[in-house]
């Protein structure tokens, strides 16, 4: 398997910088700058990939809900960015020779995620049976989960 032209052969550790929703901000315009700074920091740390979570601006049901999601909803809303911003972040990561990985949790975000063209999709352990695999081109990186 290759991601972003590099073989994933089991000979060395593949390091993913987990950004999640760390780019969240009350001011929408600040989110993009924070996300770009996270990509730069991941590159400086010699990560192979950078991974973000992508959420809709307004609450949309998750295809893998958990009871504690209610307390995270505001964070997700404050991390929303437009498709064009995600595409620019992906372009920067790739220019820095890192893979750009997206996690999505809402069906409404499928079309946006496909447009962004990440190098891979990260599937959360909680979504292993409900993730819309057929709606996305892959490749997929699946979490082992809490049971491991």
PDB file of C-alpha atoms in Angstrom:
ATOM      1  CA  UNK A   1       0.000   0.000   0.000  1.00  0.00           C
ATOM      2  CA  UNK A   2       1.159   3.537  -0.651  1.00  0.00           C
ATOM      3  CA  UNK A   3      -0.125   6.810   0.685  1.00  0.00           C
ATOM      4  CA  UNK A   4       1.000   9.994  -1.048  1.00  0.00           C
ATOM      5  CA  UNK A   5       3.497   7.988  -3.086  1.00  0.00           C
ATOM      6  CA  UNK A   6       5.324   6.513  -0.082  1.00  0.00           C
ATOM      7  CA  UNK A   7       5.205   2.773   0.544  1.00  0.00           C
ATOM      8  CA  UNK A   8       3.675   1.664   3.804  1.00  0.00           C
ATOM      9  CA  UNK A   9       5.629  -1.558   4.124  1.00  0.00           C
ATOM     10  CA  UNK A  10       5.761  -2.275   7.834  1.00  0.00           C
ATOM     11  CA  UNK A  11       9.473  -1.500   7.976  1.00  0.00           C
ATOM     12  CA  UNK A  12       9.136   1.790   9.805  1.00  0.00           C
ATOM     13  CA  UNK A  13       6.611   3.587  11.934  1.00  0.00           C
ATOM     14  CA  UNK A  14       4.107   5.775  10.069  1.00  0.00           C
ATOM     15  CA  UNK A  15       3.602   8.864  12.239  1.00  0.00           C
ATOM     16  CA  UNK A  16       0.254  10.691  12.117  1.00  0.00           C
ATOM     17  CA  UNK A  17      -0.008  14.116  13.741  1.00  0.00           C
ATOM     18  CA  UNK A  18      -3.465  14.070  15.330  1.00  0.00           C
ATOM     19  CA  UNK A  19      -4.941  17.551  14.972  1.00  0.00           C
ATOM     20  CA  UNK A  20      -8.579  16.522  15.348  1.00  0.00           C
ATOM     21  CA  UNK A  21     -10.446  19.746  16.113  1.00  0.00           C
ATOM     22  CA  UNK A  22      -7.489  21.629  17.649  1.00  0.00           C
ATOM     23  CA  UNK A  23      -8.007  24.371  15.050  1.00  0.00           C
ATOM     24  CA  UNK A  24     -11.321  25.386  16.623  1.00  0.00           C
ATOM     25  CA  UNK A  25     -11.891  29.071  17.295  1.00  0.00           C
ATOM     26  CA  UNK A  26     -14.835  31.344  18.073  1.00  0.00           C
ATOM     27  CA  UNK A  27     -13.876  33.605  15.147  1.00  0.00           C
ATOM     28  CA  UNK A  28     -14.348  31.531  11.962  1.00  0.00           C
ATOM     29  CA  UNK A  29     -11.486  33.266  10.150  1.00  0.00           C
ATOM     30  CA  UNK A  30      -9.010  32.150  12.813  1.00  0.00           C
ATOM     31  CA  UNK A  31      -9.651  28.439  12.219  1.00  0.00           C
ATOM     32  CA  UNK A  32      -7.848  28.296   8.891  1.00  0.00           C
ATOM     33  CA  UNK A  33      -4.717  29.969  10.276  1.00  0.00           C
ATOM     34  CA  UNK A  34      -4.658  27.646  13.262  1.00  0.00           C
ATOM     35  CA  UNK A  35      -5.039  24.595  11.013  1.00  0.00           C
ATOM     36  CA  UNK A  36      -2.191  25.773   8.767  1.00  0.00           C
ATOM     37  CA  UNK A  37       0.006  26.306  11.840  1.00  0.00           C
ATOM     38  CA  UNK A  38      -0.769  22.746  12.956  1.00  0.00           C
ATOM     39  CA  UNK A  39       0.285  21.426   9.536  1.00  0.00           C
ATOM     40  CA  UNK A  40       3.544  23.387   9.764  1.00  0.00           C
ATOM     41  CA  UNK A  41       4.182  22.043  13.269  1.00  0.00           C
ATOM     42  CA  UNK A  42       3.520  18.474  12.106  1.00  0.00           C
ATOM     43  CA  UNK A  43       5.977  18.945   9.263  1.00  0.00           C
ATOM     44  CA  UNK A  44       8.615  20.366  11.616  1.00  0.00           C
ATOM     45  CA  UNK A  45       8.111  17.302  13.824  1.00  0.00           C
ATOM     46  CA  UNK A  46       8.694  15.097  10.722  1.00  0.00           C
ATOM     47  CA  UNK A  47       5.234  13.509  10.796  1.00  0.00           C
ATOM     48  CA  UNK A  48       4.244  11.402   7.795  1.00  0.00           C
ATOM     49  CA  UNK A  49       0.660  12.612   7.921  1.00  0.00           C
ATOM     50  CA  UNK A  50      -1.634  15.145   9.498  1.00  0.00           C
ATOM     51  CA  UNK A  51      -5.206  14.191  10.458  1.00  0.00           C
ATOM     52  CA  UNK A  52      -8.171  16.451  11.102  1.00  0.00           C
ATOM     53  CA  UNK A  53     -11.807  15.850  12.007  1.00  0.00           C
ATOM     54  CA  UNK A  54     -14.297  17.525   9.668  1.00  0.00           C
ATOM     55  CA  UNK A  55     -17.730  18.533  10.968  1.00  0.00           C
ATOM     56  CA  UNK A  56     -20.762  20.433   9.654  1.00  0.00           C
ATOM     57  CA  UNK A  57     -21.383  23.956  10.977  1.00  0.00           C
ATOM     58  CA  UNK A  58     -24.808  23.163  12.359  1.00  0.00           C
ATOM     59  CA  UNK A  59     -25.524  20.025  14.289  1.00  0.00           C
ATOM     60  CA  UNK A  60     -26.122  17.106  11.990  1.00  0.00           C
ATOM     61  CA  UNK A  61     -26.676  13.606  13.335  1.00  0.00           C
ATOM     62  CA  UNK A  62     -23.612  11.397  13.513  1.00  0.00           C
ATOM     63  CA  UNK A  63     -23.627   8.000  11.869  1.00  0.00           C
ATOM     64  CA  UNK A  64     -21.847   6.700  14.975  1.00  0.00           C
ATOM     65  CA  UNK A  65     -23.324   8.507  18.005  1.00  0.00           C
ATOM     66  CA  UNK A  66     -22.159   8.044  21.570  1.00  0.00           C
ATOM     67  CA  UNK A  67     -23.934   9.307  24.729  1.00  0.00           C
ATOM     68  CA  UNK A  68     -21.127  11.772  25.563  1.00  0.00           C
ATOM     69  CA  UNK A  69     -21.324  13.515  22.161  1.00  0.00           C
ATOM     70  CA  UNK A  70     -23.631  16.248  23.505  1.00  0.00           C
ATOM     71  CA  UNK A  71     -20.769  17.850  25.414  1.00  0.00           C
ATOM     72  CA  UNK A  72     -18.579  17.890  22.270  1.00  0.00           C
ATOM     73  CA  UNK A  73     -21.069  19.460  19.869  1.00  0.00           C
ATOM     74  CA  UNK A  74     -19.971  23.067  20.442  1.00  0.00           C
ATOM     75  CA  UNK A  75     -16.329  22.140  19.817  1.00  0.00           C
ATOM     76  CA  UNK A  76     -17.318  20.529  16.515  1.00  0.00           C
ATOM     77  CA  UNK A  77     -19.261  23.627  15.482  1.00  0.00           C
ATOM     78  CA  UNK A  78     -16.295  25.854  16.327  1.00  0.00           C
ATOM     79  CA  UNK A  79     -14.002  23.714  14.176  1.00  0.00           C
ATOM     80  CA  UNK A  80     -16.059  23.947  10.964  1.00  0.00           C
ATOM     81  CA  UNK A  81     -14.270  25.285   7.879  1.00  0.00           C
ATOM     82  CA  UNK A  82     -15.304  25.651   4.256  1.00  0.00           C
ATOM     83  CA  UNK A  83     -14.368  23.076   1.648  1.00  0.00           C
ATOM     84  CA  UNK A  84     -11.974  25.465  -0.089  1.00  0.00           C
ATOM     85  CA  UNK A  85     -10.069  25.981   3.170  1.00  0.00           C
ATOM     86  CA  UNK A  86      -9.763  22.220   3.692  1.00  0.00           C
ATOM     87  CA  UNK A  87      -8.499  21.867   0.127  1.00  0.00           C
ATOM     88  CA  UNK A  88      -5.808  24.494   0.732  1.00  0.00           C
ATOM     89  CA  UNK A  89      -4.772  22.755   3.946  1.00  0.00           C
ATOM     90  CA  UNK A  90      -4.522  19.436   2.092  1.00  0.00           C
ATOM     91  CA  UNK A  91      -2.443  21.098  -0.630  1.00  0.00           C
ATOM     92  CA  UNK A  92      -0.069  22.537   1.959  1.00  0.00           C
ATOM     93  CA  UNK A  93       0.321  19.190   3.735  1.00  0.00           C
ATOM     94  CA  UNK A  94       1.058  17.459   0.437  1.00  0.00           C
ATOM     95  CA  UNK A  95       3.516  20.206  -0.574  1.00  0.00           C
ATOM     96  CA  UNK A  96       5.305  19.513   2.721  1.00  0.00           C
ATOM     97  CA  UNK A  97       5.385  15.811   1.733  1.00  0.00           C
ATOM     98  CA  UNK A  98       2.803  14.767   4.318  1.00  0.00           C
ATOM     99  CA  UNK A  99      -0.398  12.878   3.799  1.00  0.00           C
ATOM    100  CA  UNK A 100      -3.638  14.662   4.631  1.00  0.00           C
ATOM    101  CA  UNK A 101      -6.131  12.416   6.428  1.00  0.00           C
ATOM    102  CA  UNK A 102      -9.739  13.277   7.269  1.00  0.00           C
ATOM    103  CA  UNK A 103     -12.119  11.775   9.792  1.00  0.00           C
ATOM    104  CA  UNK A 104     -15.779  12.393   9.085  1.00  0.00           C
ATOM    105  CA  UNK A 105     -18.728  11.461  11.260  1.00  0.00           C
ATOM    106  CA  UNK A 106     -21.730  12.959   9.432  1.00  0.00           C
ATOM    107  CA  UNK A 107     -23.328  11.872   6.159  1.00  0.00           C
ATOM    108  CA  UNK A 108     -23.750  15.522   5.146  1.00  0.00           C
ATOM    109  CA  UNK A 109     -19.934  15.840   5.049  1.00  0.00           C
ATOM    110  CA  UNK A 110     -19.342  13.021   2.544  1.00  0.00           C
ATOM    111  CA  UNK A 111     -19.578  15.201  -0.591  1.00  0.00           C
ATOM    112  CA  UNK A 112     -17.299  17.838   0.955  1.00  0.00           C
ATOM    113  CA  UNK A 113     -14.742  15.246   2.009  1.00  0.00           C
ATOM    114  CA  UNK A 114     -14.680  13.742  -1.501  1.00  0.00           C
ATOM    115  CA  UNK A 115     -14.152  17.220  -2.990  1.00  0.00           C
ATOM    116  CA  UNK A 116     -11.212  17.874  -0.638  1.00  0.00           C
ATOM    117  CA  UNK A 117      -9.531  14.667  -1.872  1.00  0.00           C
ATOM    118  CA  UNK A 118      -7.676  13.586   1.261  1.00  0.00           C
ATOM    119  CA  UNK A 119      -4.945  10.988   0.870  1.00  0.00           C
ATOM    120  CA  UNK A 120      -6.931   8.696   3.187  1.00  0.00           C
ATOM    121  CA  UNK A 121      -9.955   8.597   5.489  1.00  0.00           C
ATOM    122  CA  UNK A 122      -9.544   7.624   9.126  1.00  0.00           C
ATOM    123  CA  UNK A 123     -12.449   5.536  10.391  1.00  0.00           C
ATOM    124  CA  UNK A 124     -13.077   5.783  14.125  1.00  0.00           C
ATOM    125  CA  UNK A 125     -13.546   2.560  16.047  1.00  0.00           C
ATOM    126  CA  UNK A 126     -17.061   3.677  16.902  1.00  0.00           C
ATOM    127  CA  UNK A 127     -17.975   3.938  13.198  1.00  0.00           C
ATOM    128  CA  UNK A 128     -16.640   0.569  12.049  1.00  0.00           C
ATOM    129  CA  UNK A 129     -20.129  -0.822  11.357  1.00  0.00           C
ATOM    130  CA  UNK A 130     -21.886   2.398  10.251  1.00  0.00           C
ATOM    131  CA  UNK A 131     -19.220   4.211   8.205  1.00  0.00           C
ATOM    132  CA  UNK A 132     -20.360   4.919   4.608  1.00  0.00           C
ATOM    133  CA  UNK A 133     -17.420   3.096   2.987  1.00  0.00           C
ATOM    134  CA  UNK A 134     -19.228   2.749  -0.358  1.00  0.00           C
ATOM    135  CA  UNK A 135     -19.720   6.545  -0.570  1.00  0.00           C
ATOM    136  CA  UNK A 136     -16.008   7.388  -0.361  1.00  0.00           C
ATOM    137  CA  UNK A 137     -13.091   6.398  -2.598  1.00  0.00           C
ATOM    138  CA  UNK A 138     -10.657   5.405   0.179  1.00  0.00           C
ATOM    139  CA  UNK A 139      -8.121   4.352   1.175  1.00  0.00           C
ATOM    140  CA  UNK A 140      -9.291   3.856   4.739  1.00  0.00           C
ATOM    141  CA  UNK A 141      -7.308   3.684   7.962  1.00  0.00           C
ATOM    142  CA  UNK A 142      -9.375   1.964  10.630  1.00  0.00           C
ATOM    143  CA  UNK A 143      -8.932   2.343  14.376  1.00  0.00           C
ATOM    144  CA  UNK A 144      -8.612  -0.816  16.393  1.00  0.00           C
ATOM    145  CA  UNK A 145     -10.918   0.489  19.093  1.00  0.00           C
ATOM    146  CA  UNK A 146     -11.598   0.225  22.752  1.00  0.00           C
ATOM    147  CA  UNK A 147     -11.852  -3.561  22.589  1.00  0.00           C
ATOM    148  CA  UNK A 148      -8.192  -3.984  21.592  1.00  0.00           C
TER     149      UNK A 148
END
